[in-house]
Each structure stands twice: as structure tokens, then as C-alpha cells.
XYZ file of C-alpha atoms in Angstrom:
679
model
C -0.138 0.264 -0.292
C 1.195 3.371 -1.118
C 2.318 5.814 0.659
C -0.035 8.312 -0.420
C -3.263 5.371 0.392
C -1.641 4.818 4.206
C -1.680 8.997 4.639
C -5.623 9.103 3.221
C -6.372 6.377 5.090
C -5.143 7.398 8.854
C -6.850 11.047 7.867
C -10.167 9.969 7.783
C -10.037 8.020 10.813
C -8.440 11.650 12.334
C -11.444 13.207 10.578
C -13.798 10.440 11.902
C -12.097 10.626 15.695
C -12.404 14.750 15.815
C -16.477 14.509 14.346
C -16.797 11.440 16.958
C -15.212 14.057 19.675
C -16.520 17.406 18.866
C -20.367 15.667 18.951
C -19.214 14.208 22.224
C -17.945 17.115 23.041
C -22.264 18.742 22.363
C -23.781 16.146 23.791
C -21.904 16.565 27.334
C -22.659 20.440 26.759
C -26.268 20.327 26.034
C -26.954 17.264 28.916
C -25.191 20.456 31.405
C -22.110 16.915 32.169
C -19.580 18.723 31.135
C -20.435 21.732 32.996
C -20.960 19.984 36.538
C -18.169 18.598 36.144
C -16.574 21.822 35.684
C -18.094 23.181 38.072
C -17.765 20.387 40.136
C -13.898 21.213 40.055
C -13.695 25.368 40.870
C -15.841 24.383 43.613
C -13.622 21.539 45.229
C -10.953 24.627 45.242
C -13.273 27.454 46.613
C -14.001 29.507 43.632
C -17.663 29.334 44.454
C -18.351 31.294 42.192
C -17.092 30.456 39.007
C -19.275 27.241 39.630
C -22.571 28.329 40.374
C -22.113 30.324 37.407
C -21.139 25.706 36.118
C -23.389 24.555 37.843
C -26.533 27.125 36.725
C -25.390 26.743 33.953
C -25.077 22.642 33.896
C -28.879 22.633 36.182
C -30.309 24.691 32.585
C -28.757 21.411 30.702
C -30.205 19.313 32.805
C -32.760 20.610 35.066
C -33.460 17.540 37.785
C -29.772 16.419 37.762
C -29.070 15.448 41.788
C -25.818 15.852 42.132
C -26.413 20.192 40.295
C -28.522 21.216 42.446
C -26.590 19.727 45.674
C -23.575 21.150 44.779
C -25.585 24.729 43.108
C -27.130 24.989 46.800
C -22.939 24.806 48.400
C -21.878 27.646 46.035
C -24.404 29.669 47.126
C -23.936 28.854 50.371
C -21.175 30.208 50.213
C -20.736 32.941 48.345
C -23.269 34.297 51.298
C -26.999 33.551 49.381
C -29.194 31.502 51.732
C -32.575 31.389 50.525
C -31.186 31.174 46.855
C -29.091 28.001 48.615
C -32.138 26.302 50.550
C -33.901 26.757 46.816
C -31.502 24.364 45.698
C -31.777 22.137 48.407
C -35.032 21.462 48.813
C -35.411 20.445 44.461
C -32.879 18.187 45.400
C -34.247 16.900 48.081
C -37.654 16.978 45.688
C -35.681 15.195 42.895
C -34.996 12.221 44.989
C -31.525 13.257 46.792
C -31.062 11.977 50.617
C -32.118 15.144 53.068
C -29.501 13.298 54.733
C -26.683 13.992 51.802
C -27.873 17.929 52.704
C -27.891 18.316 56.322
C -25.169 20.343 56.542
C -25.670 23.044 53.536
C -29.561 22.837 54.307
C -27.681 23.874 57.952
C -25.092 26.597 56.227
C -28.637 28.419 54.308
C -30.857 28.789 57.352
C -27.557 30.397 59.091
C -27.763 32.616 56.759
C -31.157 33.659 56.988
C -30.629 33.617 60.637
C -32.824 30.641 61.881
C -30.381 29.585 63.699
C -32.723 27.641 66.186
C -33.855 24.813 62.965
C -29.362 25.255 61.509
C -28.348 23.728 65.142
C -31.277 20.997 63.627
C -30.328 20.384 60.583
C -26.481 20.587 61.116
C -27.371 18.298 64.137
C -29.138 15.654 62.860
C -28.691 12.406 63.357
C -28.408 11.031 59.661
C -25.155 13.463 59.236
C -23.302 10.952 57.174
C -18.766 11.439 58.040
C -18.366 12.470 55.214
C -20.393 15.972 55.517
C -20.097 15.852 58.932
C -16.819 18.378 59.591
C -19.041 20.878 57.862
C -21.695 19.640 59.990
C -20.506 20.818 63.255
C -19.010 24.096 62.182
C -21.915 25.114 61.148
C -23.646 24.262 64.472
C -20.142 25.616 66.420
C -21.899 29.372 64.299
C -25.446 28.775 65.230
C -24.354 28.314 68.718
C -22.086 31.422 69.017
C -25.041 32.953 67.324
C -26.864 32.368 69.764
C -24.030 33.440 71.903
C -24.147 29.932 73.644
C -19.945 30.619 73.090
C -19.531 27.563 76.048
C -21.225 24.649 72.584
C -19.476 26.184 70.864
C -15.945 25.905 72.079
C -16.832 21.775 72.290
C -18.422 21.948 68.642
C -15.060 23.780 67.242
C -12.910 21.282 69.340
C -14.610 17.795 67.815
C -13.256 19.084 64.842
C -9.979 19.792 65.541
C -9.389 16.318 67.157
C -10.965 14.915 64.540
C -8.766 16.895 61.287
C -6.385 18.834 63.840
C -5.375 20.818 60.056
C -9.056 21.705 58.917
C -8.284 25.588 58.191
C -10.961 26.366 58.137
C -12.181 25.180 62.142
C -9.309 27.074 62.432
C -10.463 30.259 61.155
C -14.143 29.520 62.686
C -11.948 28.725 66.589
C -10.018 32.220 66.000
C -13.110 34.363 65.635
C -15.171 32.479 67.687
C -11.759 33.469 70.697
C -12.224 36.649 68.931
C -15.716 37.323 69.739
C -15.648 36.506 73.688
C -12.238 38.551 74.027
C -9.342 36.293 74.452
C -7.230 38.020 71.356
C -3.954 35.951 72.010
C -5.959 32.756 71.788
C -7.165 34.479 68.201
C -4.172 35.153 66.706
C -2.965 31.956 67.462
C -5.699 30.211 65.989
C -5.477 32.980 62.888
C -1.315 31.509 62.834
C -2.475 27.527 63.399
C -4.158 28.898 59.411
C -2.667 31.097 57.039
C 0.332 27.479 58.249
C -1.602 25.681 57.654
C -2.597 26.910 53.890
C -0.003 30.030 53.101
C -3.185 31.075 50.114
C -5.954 30.260 52.169
C -8.329 33.587 51.616
C -10.137 33.263 54.936
C -7.024 32.717 57.004
C -5.251 35.779 55.230
C -8.209 37.638 55.815
C -8.785 37.429 59.752
C -5.204 36.955 59.750
C -5.540 40.694 58.826
C -8.434 41.056 61.020
C -6.042 40.386 64.620
C -2.974 42.810 62.670
C -5.068 45.589 62.431
C -6.719 45.502 66.303
C -2.923 44.618 67.739
C -1.267 47.123 65.253
C -2.802 49.555 63.674
C -4.661 49.820 60.417
C -0.746 50.332 58.161
C 0.220 46.938 59.254
C -2.955 45.603 59.024
C -3.021 46.526 54.436
C 0.001 43.386 53.341
C -2.866 40.703 55.467
C -4.926 42.396 53.683
C -3.401 42.523 50.164
C -2.227 38.781 50.533
C -6.106 37.318 50.608
C -6.790 39.367 48.092
C -3.866 38.225 45.982
C -5.586 34.736 47.224
C -8.181 35.746 45.672
C -9.865 38.833 44.464
C -13.474 37.898 43.968
C -13.017 37.476 47.817
C -16.245 39.597 48.878
C -15.610 39.905 52.404
C -12.403 40.538 51.996
C -13.226 43.890 50.419
C -15.797 44.461 53.094
C -12.962 44.707 55.432
C -10.797 45.158 53.365
C -12.657 49.236 52.215
C -13.094 49.849 56.018
C -10.175 49.782 57.090
C -8.568 51.877 54.158
C -12.260 54.296 55.314
C -10.683 54.560 59.055
C -7.736 55.653 57.209
C -8.821 58.606 55.148
C -8.242 56.819 52.388
C -11.644 58.097 50.624
C -10.450 57.466 47.231
C -8.743 53.092 47.143
C -11.976 52.630 49.875
C -14.566 53.941 46.995
C -12.610 52.287 43.219
C -12.582 48.293 46.989
C -16.445 49.884 47.199
C -16.806 49.430 44.287
C -15.007 46.294 42.834
C -17.804 45.216 46.045
C -21.002 46.082 43.108
C -19.672 44.631 40.565
C -19.043 41.313 41.785
C -22.568 41.753 44.203
C -24.322 44.619 43.017
C -26.841 44.454 46.408
C -24.217 44.389 48.616
C -25.831 46.437 51.355
C -22.780 47.156 52.787
C -20.844 49.069 50.238
C -23.995 50.859 49.650
C -23.659 51.951 53.363
C -19.573 52.784 53.152
C -20.204 55.416 50.550
C -23.342 56.600 52.404
C -20.574 57.812 55.085
C -18.076 58.835 52.596
C -21.419 61.143 51.195
C -22.112 61.848 54.621
C -18.357 63.277 56.182
C -17.405 65.599 53.488
C -21.283 67.294 53.831
C -23.242 65.450 50.207
C -25.857 64.351 53.119
C -28.739 63.842 50.202
C -26.308 61.960 48.355
C -25.967 59.846 51.311
C -29.672 59.136 51.738
C -29.809 58.355 48.618
C -26.372 55.331 48.979
C -28.003 54.498 52.570
C -31.500 53.835 50.697
C -29.255 50.774 48.025
C -29.894 49.266 51.187
C -33.109 48.414 51.754
C -32.783 47.939 55.972
C -30.674 45.537 55.464
C -28.369 47.384 58.192
C -30.198 48.930 59.969
C -30.334 47.618 63.231
C -26.686 48.176 63.243
C -25.151 51.008 65.220
C -22.943 52.306 62.127
C -26.322 52.676 59.931
C -28.379 54.152 63.360
C -25.554 56.707 64.209
C -25.817 57.842 60.617
C -29.659 58.234 60.197
C -28.938 60.382 62.476
C -27.055 62.506 62.151
C -29.321 62.702 58.571
C -32.880 63.386 60.104
C -30.842 66.084 61.694
C -29.121 67.659 59.564
C -32.400 67.260 57.653
C -33.884 69.365 60.938
C -36.307 66.287 62.051
C -35.716 66.102 65.094
C -38.001 63.455 66.154
C -37.444 61.744 64.211
C -33.860 61.589 64.191
C -34.154 60.931 68.615
C -36.877 57.871 67.161
C -33.052 56.972 65.332
C -30.397 57.744 68.139
C -32.929 56.459 71.590
C -32.636 53.187 70.260
C -28.214 54.113 69.964
C -27.562 54.508 73.281
C -30.103 51.798 74.510
C -28.211 49.679 73.267
C -24.412 51.428 74.019
C -24.655 54.051 77.546
C -21.378 54.690 77.212
C -21.341 55.527 72.925
C -20.768 59.634 74.307
C -21.203 60.685 70.251
C -24.587 58.729 69.881
C -25.580 59.754 73.139
C -24.626 63.805 73.233
C -26.143 63.618 69.562
C -29.749 62.034 71.194
C -29.421 65.544 73.599
C -29.055 67.727 70.614
C -32.102 65.767 68.717
C -33.714 65.879 72.584
C -33.695 69.657 72.317
C -34.040 70.826 69.151
C -37.529 69.117 69.675
C -38.235 71.517 73.227
C -38.393 68.230 75.103
C -35.259 69.131 78.046
C -36.744 67.123 80.747
C -35.256 63.772 78.824
C -32.294 66.235 76.800
C -31.300 66.812 80.476
C -31.476 63.258 81.593
C -29.466 61.417 79.145
C -26.320 64.191 79.052
C -25.744 63.530 82.771
C -24.120 61.192 82.690
C -21.907 62.674 80.396
C -21.388 65.703 82.661
C -20.927 63.902 85.630
C -17.575 63.033 84.398
C -14.403 64.673 85.018
C -13.551 65.403 81.914
C -16.661 66.640 80.252
C -15.408 68.893 77.091
C -16.516 72.632 77.301
C -19.689 71.259 74.566
C -21.731 68.838 76.547
C -21.803 71.533 79.454
C -22.753 73.599 77.666
C -24.753 72.160 75.136
C -25.861 71.222 79.149
C -26.463 73.965 80.515
C -28.986 75.139 77.244
C -30.902 72.800 78.711
C -30.948 73.447 82.052
C -31.400 77.132 81.584
C -34.285 76.227 79.425
C -36.122 73.591 82.160
C -35.240 77.168 84.206
C -32.721 75.555 87.288
C -30.028 78.573 86.585
C -27.472 77.684 89.032
C -26.914 74.552 87.759
C -27.026 76.202 84.695
C -24.142 78.808 86.193
C -22.289 76.122 87.483
C -21.782 73.939 83.838
C -21.075 77.097 82.882
C -17.954 77.634 84.750
C -17.422 74.061 84.505
C -17.207 74.519 80.210
C -15.091 77.573 80.760
C -12.325 75.578 82.800
C -8.747 75.203 81.628
C -7.395 72.310 82.741
C -8.873 68.506 81.849
C -9.431 65.848 84.402
C -8.128 62.132 83.060
C -11.583 60.370 81.191
C -14.028 57.947 84.641
C -15.636 55.344 83.439
C -19.873 56.458 83.313
C -21.305 55.999 86.805
C -24.467 54.752 85.736
C -27.717 54.252 88.475
C -27.234 50.577 88.953
C -23.493 50.507 90.113
C -23.982 51.870 94.050
C -26.659 48.882 94.267
C -24.272 45.342 92.508
C -21.763 46.953 94.303
C -23.372 46.632 96.883
C -24.776 42.950 95.682
C -22.237 40.149 95.850
C -19.615 39.205 93.707
C -20.200 37.457 90.516
C -19.479 33.889 91.202
C -16.205 32.827 88.553
C -13.721 35.789 88.787
C -12.322 34.587 85.926
C -15.777 35.786 83.346
C -15.225 39.204 81.999
C -18.691 39.494 81.338
C -19.868 39.408 84.674
C -17.341 41.697 85.865
C -16.132 44.262 84.747
C -18.967 46.131 84.812
C -18.736 44.999 88.427
C -15.112 46.757 89.244
C -16.252 49.174 87.423
C -19.084 49.463 89.478
C -17.164 49.202 92.402
C -14.452 51.917 90.943
C -17.286 54.358 90.854
C -17.509 53.464 94.471
C -14.563 54.555 95.429
C -14.322 50.527 96.379
C -9.967 50.924 94.867
C -8.699 47.857 96.393
C -11.886 46.568 96.084
C -11.298 47.248 92.743
C -7.611 46.054 92.310
C -8.248 42.804 93.257
C -10.340 41.681 91.452
C -9.232 43.110 88.083
C -6.017 41.144 89.248
C -7.784 37.822 89.525
C -9.381 38.632 86.556
C -6.516 38.891 83.979
C -4.718 36.148 85.757
C -7.619 34.202 84.245
C -7.682 35.731 81.151
C -3.428 36.815 80.116
C -4.591 36.911 76.158
C -8.056 39.199 77.037
C -6.918 43.531 76.639
C -9.494 44.007 78.469
C -8.748 42.182 81.632
C -5.548 44.221 81.521
C -7.540 47.034 80.449
C -9.534 47.034 83.141
C -6.622 45.986 86.102
C -5.524 49.422 84.185
C -8.396 51.440 85.483
C -8.042 49.911 89.066
C -4.309 50.495 88.956
C -4.162 54.680 87.689
C -7.539 54.542 90.554
C -5.386 53.164 93.550
C -2.449 55.612 92.215
C -0.021 53.283 91.599
C 0.614 55.125 87.701
C 4.065 52.759 86.844
C 1.545 49.775 87.623
C -1.211 51.105 85.717
C 1.087 51.739 82.352
C 1.846 48.193 82.770
C -1.076 46.540 82.497
C -1.179 48.735 79.588
C 1.365 47.317 78.558
C 0.687 43.814 78.098
C -2.931 45.003 77.009
C -0.929 46.985 74.025
C 0.868 44.002 73.130
C -2.103 42.539 72.318
C -4.286 45.005 70.724
C -2.958 49.087 70.253
C -6.512 50.710 69.532
C -6.968 54.585 70.942
C -8.192 53.651 73.806
C -5.420 51.605 74.942
C -2.863 54.716 73.510
C -4.850 57.154 75.035
C -4.901 55.281 78.476
C -0.710 54.419 77.833
C 0.229 57.722 77.121
C -1.875 59.260 80.159
C -0.370 56.779 82.508
C 3.448 57.437 81.495
C 2.673 61.162 81.728
C 1.238 60.132 85.361
C 3.901 58.429 85.750
C 6.745 61.000 85.385
C 7.537 59.645 81.557
C 6.227 62.008 79.740
C 9.431 60.957 76.896
C 8.182 56.707 76.185
C 4.566 58.418 76.119
C 5.507 60.674 72.858
C 6.103 57.636 71.908
C 3.376 55.675 72.071
C 1.738 58.988 70.472
C 3.862 58.701 67.381
C 3.905 54.286 66.845
C -0.096 54.865 67.329
C -0.248 58.406 64.619
C 2.090 55.563 62.317
C 0.211 52.837 62.165
C -3.661 55.508 62.829
C -2.033 58.484 61.148
C -5.590 60.446 60.085
C -6.685 60.005 64.583
C -7.830 63.251 65.752
C -8.195 62.325 69.305
C -3.829 60.699 68.773
C -3.255 64.104 66.592
C -4.316 66.540 69.108
C -1.852 64.498 71.987
C 1.231 64.857 69.024
C 0.875 67.665 68.978
C 1.183 68.571 72.078
C 3.932 66.963 72.565
C 5.423 69.309 69.542
C 4.719 72.131 71.471
C 5.945 70.997 74.488
C 9.449 69.869 72.794
C 9.279 73.649 70.798
C 9.220 71.743 67.561
C 6.338 75.669 66.663
C 7.022 73.925 62.977
C 6.150 70.693 63.232
C 2.933 71.389 65.600
C 1.876 74.008 62.592
C 1.596 71.126 60.464
C -0.158 68.271 62.740
C -2.750 71.155 63.706
C -3.231 72.623 60.227
C -4.294 68.708 59.421
C -6.243 69.133 62.439
C -7.901 72.006 61.192
C -8.882 70.092 57.332
C -10.113 67.598 59.329
C -12.235 68.996 62.163
C -12.925 72.220 60.715
C -12.547 76.184 62.706
C -15.025 75.496 65.041
C -13.231 73.581 67.674
C -12.231 76.845 69.866
C -9.014 74.624 71.667
C -7.799 73.549 67.889
C -7.787 77.497 66.681
C -6.718 78.337 69.778
C -2.953 75.386 68.797
C -3.175 76.533 65.831
C -2.221 80.525 67.309
C 0.051 79.912 69.538
C 1.902 78.195 67.218
C 1.685 79.947 64.954
C 3.564 83.114 67.094
C 5.770 81.271 67.530
C 6.811 80.247 63.447
C 6.783 84.324 62.984
C 2.781 84.487 61.615
C 1.625 87.919 62.954
C -1.475 87.525 61.205
C -2.237 84.372 61.313
C -1.586 83.954 64.813
C -4.127 87.390 65.889
C -6.809 85.599 63.353
C -7.119 81.904 65.064
C -6.369 84.114 68.635
C -9.254 86.198 67.736
C -11.839 83.400 66.040
C -11.305 80.716 68.899
C -11.887 83.460 71.744
C -15.226 84.077 69.519
C -16.113 80.358 69.464
C -15.273 79.968 73.366
C -15.328 83.996 75.047
C -15.266 82.870 78.821
C -12.751 80.051 78.278
C -9.493 81.342 80.648
C -6.867 79.859 78.393
C -8.980 81.536 75.466
C -8.365 84.023 77.021
C -4.846 84.192 77.657
C -3.413 82.950 74.829
C -5.468 86.260 72.547
C -3.944 88.163 75.235
C -0.322 86.235 74.412
C -1.251 86.840 70.923
C -1.990 90.537 71.364
C 1.482 91.226 73.255
C 3.751 88.901 70.947
C 2.739 89.959 67.852
C 3.720 94.161 69.249
C -0.228 95.359 69.514
C -0.313 98.876 71.050
C -3.264 99.325 73.781
C -5.177 97.659 76.695
C -6.573 94.850 74.994
C -3.355 92.037 75.429
C -3.923 93.277 79.794
C -7.484 92.724 79.653
C -7.759 89.187 77.759
C -4.765 87.796 79.838
C -6.928 90.082 83.372
C -9.646 88.604 82.541
C -8.485 85.505 81.957
C -6.641 85.022 85.580
C -9.915 86.206 87.032
C -11.137 82.404 86.071
C -8.152 80.481 87.122
C -6.503 82.622 89.531
C -4.404 80.118 90.339
C -2.939 78.899 86.661
C 0.888 78.980 86.465
C 1.295 79.638 83.503
C -1.704 82.888 83.095
C -0.318 84.321 85.514
C 3.272 84.351 83.952
C 1.085 85.710 80.778
C 0.016 88.196 82.373
C 3.143 88.998 84.451
C 4.727 89.923 81.134
C 2.038 91.762 80.414
C 2.683 93.995 82.609
C 5.940 94.244 82.699
C 5.765 95.271 79.284
C 3.121 98.331 80.099
C 5.406 99.805 82.822
C 3.643 98.098 86.016
C 6.561 96.987 87.997
C 4.522 96.074 91.147
C 1.977 94.561 89.497
C 4.104 92.303 88.249
C 5.299 91.455 90.627
C 2.334 90.405 91.590
C 1.699 87.657 89.275
C 4.571 86.541 88.810
C 5.098 85.979 92.540
C 2.146 83.724 91.558
C 3.524 81.355 89.079
C 6.392 80.569 91.572
C 5.177 79.858 94.243
C 3.862 76.890 92.289
C 6.399 73.919 92.657
C 5.677 71.582 90.192
C 4.913 74.099 87.401
C 7.024 73.360 84.310
C 8.242 77.376 83.892
C 8.845 77.688 86.935
C 12.552 79.256 85.612
C 10.646 81.932 83.288
C 8.797 82.789 85.874
C 11.898 83.174 88.478
C 13.997 84.510 85.349
C 11.158 87.879 84.486
C 10.300 88.092 88.394
C 14.423 88.887 89.288
C 14.385 91.378 85.504
C 12.339 93.447 87.363
């Protein structure tokens, strides 16, 4: 046989094989078996989004495929579509699929829809096959967590890890359980274990990112989020958490980009619309914020951030009644939330309900560190109620130059709680922290310290246990020990609450340099935090770094606006020291317009006029007003003494400077001594 004939025969055979393969491929595509195979492969790889599309095609080709329905239910549950997953499970069961095969996925679907009891029944059914028992146990643990039964959740996860010690999802769930119970150190350990088992698992990396954000700060968490998105660019939970982190870091543009990516994947994602609404509200675009918030379709209305935003928007509309109706449940849910409480009181005042406004403000007004705005608002409320003495007292406190350290809110039940028996278990934070705070509020400091020490020993990985210990030690006057307790908390969770306490404790312990280091460390991770920026500016001013202080203060002004009198006063002081006389006078005059009764504001205004060469008695008048309102304040007396000296009033200068010199712990006492000697 010739070579040509052989080649022809081979070609014909290959053609027939190709046609047969094409026919078979088209047959598989028509009956959905090819799409089913691709969908199952994607599901095994953890790519639920691709699996959903392929399985949809498989079901279209064979609507009676039980396997395709079951797999699609798993994909939808993984994507958070509980209703869709439940519908697919029910169809699979109607088509003859054994209910036992879908117990775990049905439990997941029910849990996603908030039906916790039904999810527990499905996950704990006696016919769950061994192949699905691990997944069912994980869902049972999540459902127990949702019910607040942390012990049951812990027991379920202990069983899963005893059976499968390298199960990544169980380690992730254990990390989230420990985080929910306050054991942040334990959560970090679980997350590290999950990442070591699967360095490219997006769920494990996202948990580690969130824990790093709490442990070190916003900036430190970003590489972990980037790793998680590199592992799974379409992970919506990762995108949501990263977008919220960027928003907190002040990177609105980057946050907006991530929310758009989320909406491209899930057009009805409520969290993405919520984040865009908050960004619009911060930018002063109230109408846009309302429009974006409406797109959440009420799915996040029970969450604190949504309630606060709605309250703010109602107040901007001038609708005080709706604002109060929105904010009152939030204050009931979070009684220590000063922002929400202040806004609620303002809403009551706007609506003319002065008794409710006074009651709402009372816990804040009772604090030694109540800020001037709250005290002024409370004074106006008392004025409307006809309580003149209380009005005068609150206005005097608002004008006082020194703010004391923060105290915990003293609730009406504190005395009753402190007088009652202590919690039976000294290791449970939920019972012991309110009890310890009640002891502090009733001045039983030694008992509070003892109880807090027992709590921290029992919960070494819980930052809240170390914080309450630091609070009790600080109240007992043991500042150095308090600082070390706060450092233990900061090693686990370095947030604003811990950082502010730590700075104050080191300052009280006589080590302000260490406090300044804490400020700078916190700002490297949280560069837009206004409270810490203010402290950093004060540290810079104390160190004589006036240009650095001015840069920080101007950044704060961009963030907070021009209605913060103390910020304007600090800007005036920094502008004087850097030689910008015109700006210094403008800042000081504006601060005085905002808060003319505050002695520190009057002092800064008078000192600014004096330092910038203002002629006439205005500077002395302002400085005399400041000292009249705070006669024992050494800095105010130093400034007044120098003003008297400049005006040639030596005897008056000697009296004022003498008062400044008499304060032994005055940081600028030597300046007063030198000025007195120069007379």
C-alpha cells in the first residue's frame, strides 16, 4: 500500500475521531455534564463564584440533576446567598436526593438567613453522613456562637479539630470564636495556625489581617489584606473588611475603589452602599448620603453605624423627632457611646424635650472630663428648664482650662451592683468588668484592684482584662503599674482606647518621653486619628517643635473644621512661635469668638496680641480676665506678669509672677523666676 493511501486513511480516521469528539462534547454541553464537571472542579478549588455559573449551566442542561442542585446549593451558601442555597437543597430533595446528603448545606443556608434554631437542628441531625460531619459541626459551632452559647461553640470546634487537626476552616472559626469571647491572643494563635496550614487561603489571611489591624494598627494590616486579595480577588468579605480599614485610615479614594469592586460582584451589597453613604456624609453631601443609604434596603438598620448615620441625617434635615427615635435605641444598646448620647441630647433639645435632654446628658456631665461642648449644651438645657444655679455651674466648668482624666460612666445601678455579692466566677469578663467598674465608681478601689488582678490572671490573652486592671491601678495612684498593665493590653490590641490610657499613665508616672513614643507609634498606624493628633501636637509644642506642631494642627483643622475653639487657640500659639503674626491674630480672635468665657482662650488671645506688638490695653485686659477666671493657674499668671512688665506696671508684675513661682511643679517655673529677677 502506498504512502499516499496510508496517509489518506489515517486522515479519514482522525477526521472521524474529531467529529465524534465534537459530537460527544456538544452532547455533554447539551446535557450539562461538562458544565457539571467544571463546576465541581471549581467548587473543590474554593472558587464558588465560577462554580455557581458553571452549575447554573449544568442545571439548565439537566434540570433534574440532583448532583448539580446539591453542588449549586453549596456554591450559593459559600457566596452568602442563604435563600438561594435553601431553594436548591429543597429542589434536590424533591428530585430524590437523600436529605442526609444536604444536612450541612441546609444548616448553612438557614444560618445565613438568621434561623439559628433550625440550623442547629439540621447540623445535629442523627443521619449526617461521616463525609459531611466536619462541615456540619462547623455550622453547629457558628450557630451556637450566633445564639451566644460560646461553650457549645467551643465544644463543637474542639471535636472538629480532634477529628481533623489540620482543617483550615475550623481553625479560622476557632479564631473568630476566641475573638468574640475577648481572647484576642488566642485568636491570633488560631489565625497563625490556619495561615501556616494554608498560606494562600483568603479566609485565613483575612482573619489575620483583621487581627493585625487590632494588634498593631491600620497600616500594619494592609499587607495581609493584599495577600488575601491576591489569593482570591473576588472575596467579598475580604473586600468589605479592607474597604472599612481604608476608610478608617482616611483613604476615601481607595475605599471607594474597593466598594465599586464589591458592587461589580454583588450589585445589591448593602455594606458597600453603606460605606459609600458614610463617605458622602463625611464630605457634607447629605442628599447623596441619603440616596446611597436607601440602597441598603434596610438590611443594616439594626447596626450601630447605620443608626448613628440615620440620626445625623435626620438632624441635618431638621427633623428632631425622627433623629431622637433613631438614636434612642442606639444609646440604649451602647450607653457608653458619648457621640450617640450627645447627638440624642441635641435632638431632644431641638425638639423641645428638655427633661429628656437633661437625663440623656447626665452621665456625661457627671464625668470630670466632660468636654466644653457637652457642658455648654447641658447648660442651655438647664437654662430652658429654669435651673439657674445648675446653668451657671455647667458654664463655669465649660470655661475651666484643665480637663481631668477619663472616668468610666457611673450608672444608676452601680451602687446596688457594688453592694451585692461579687460574681461567682472571677474569670468571666462579662460579669466581672461591670462589677469592677461599679466598685471604682463607689470609691472601693482596693476591692476593684483585687478583682481586676484575678480577672487578668485568668484571662492573660484578653486585652479588656488588662485595661480594667490598668484603670483600677490608676485609680489607686499606682501609675507605673497601670502603664505596665496597659502595655500588656497594647501588646494584644493597640487601639485608641489603650493608646490614650497608656500615654496618660506614663505622663502621670513621670515618663512623658515614653508617652510621646506611644503617640508617634500609634500615628504611624492610624495617621488620621484626631485625638492622637491633638496629643502629638501638644508634645511637639512642649518640645519646641513649633513648625511640626503647626503642620499637625493644620491637618486637624482640615479634618475637623473651624469650630473647635481649643484647636484655634493652639493654632494661634503655634503661629506666634513661627512668626506668622497675621495668622496668629486671626486664629486667636476666632477662638475667642467661639468660647469667650474660657480662661485659656482669653489667655491665648491676650498673649498673641502682646507677642505680635498690639498697642493699647486689650492684651492686658484679656490676660486679667483669664487670671480672674483661673487665679491659681501658673501659666496664666506668668503671661499676665510679663504683660504688666511690658506696660511698666512693676508692682502688679511682681504679684502675678510671684503667684506663678509659688507653684513648685510648674514646668516653666524658671521662666517666671527669671522674669521676676529682671524687674
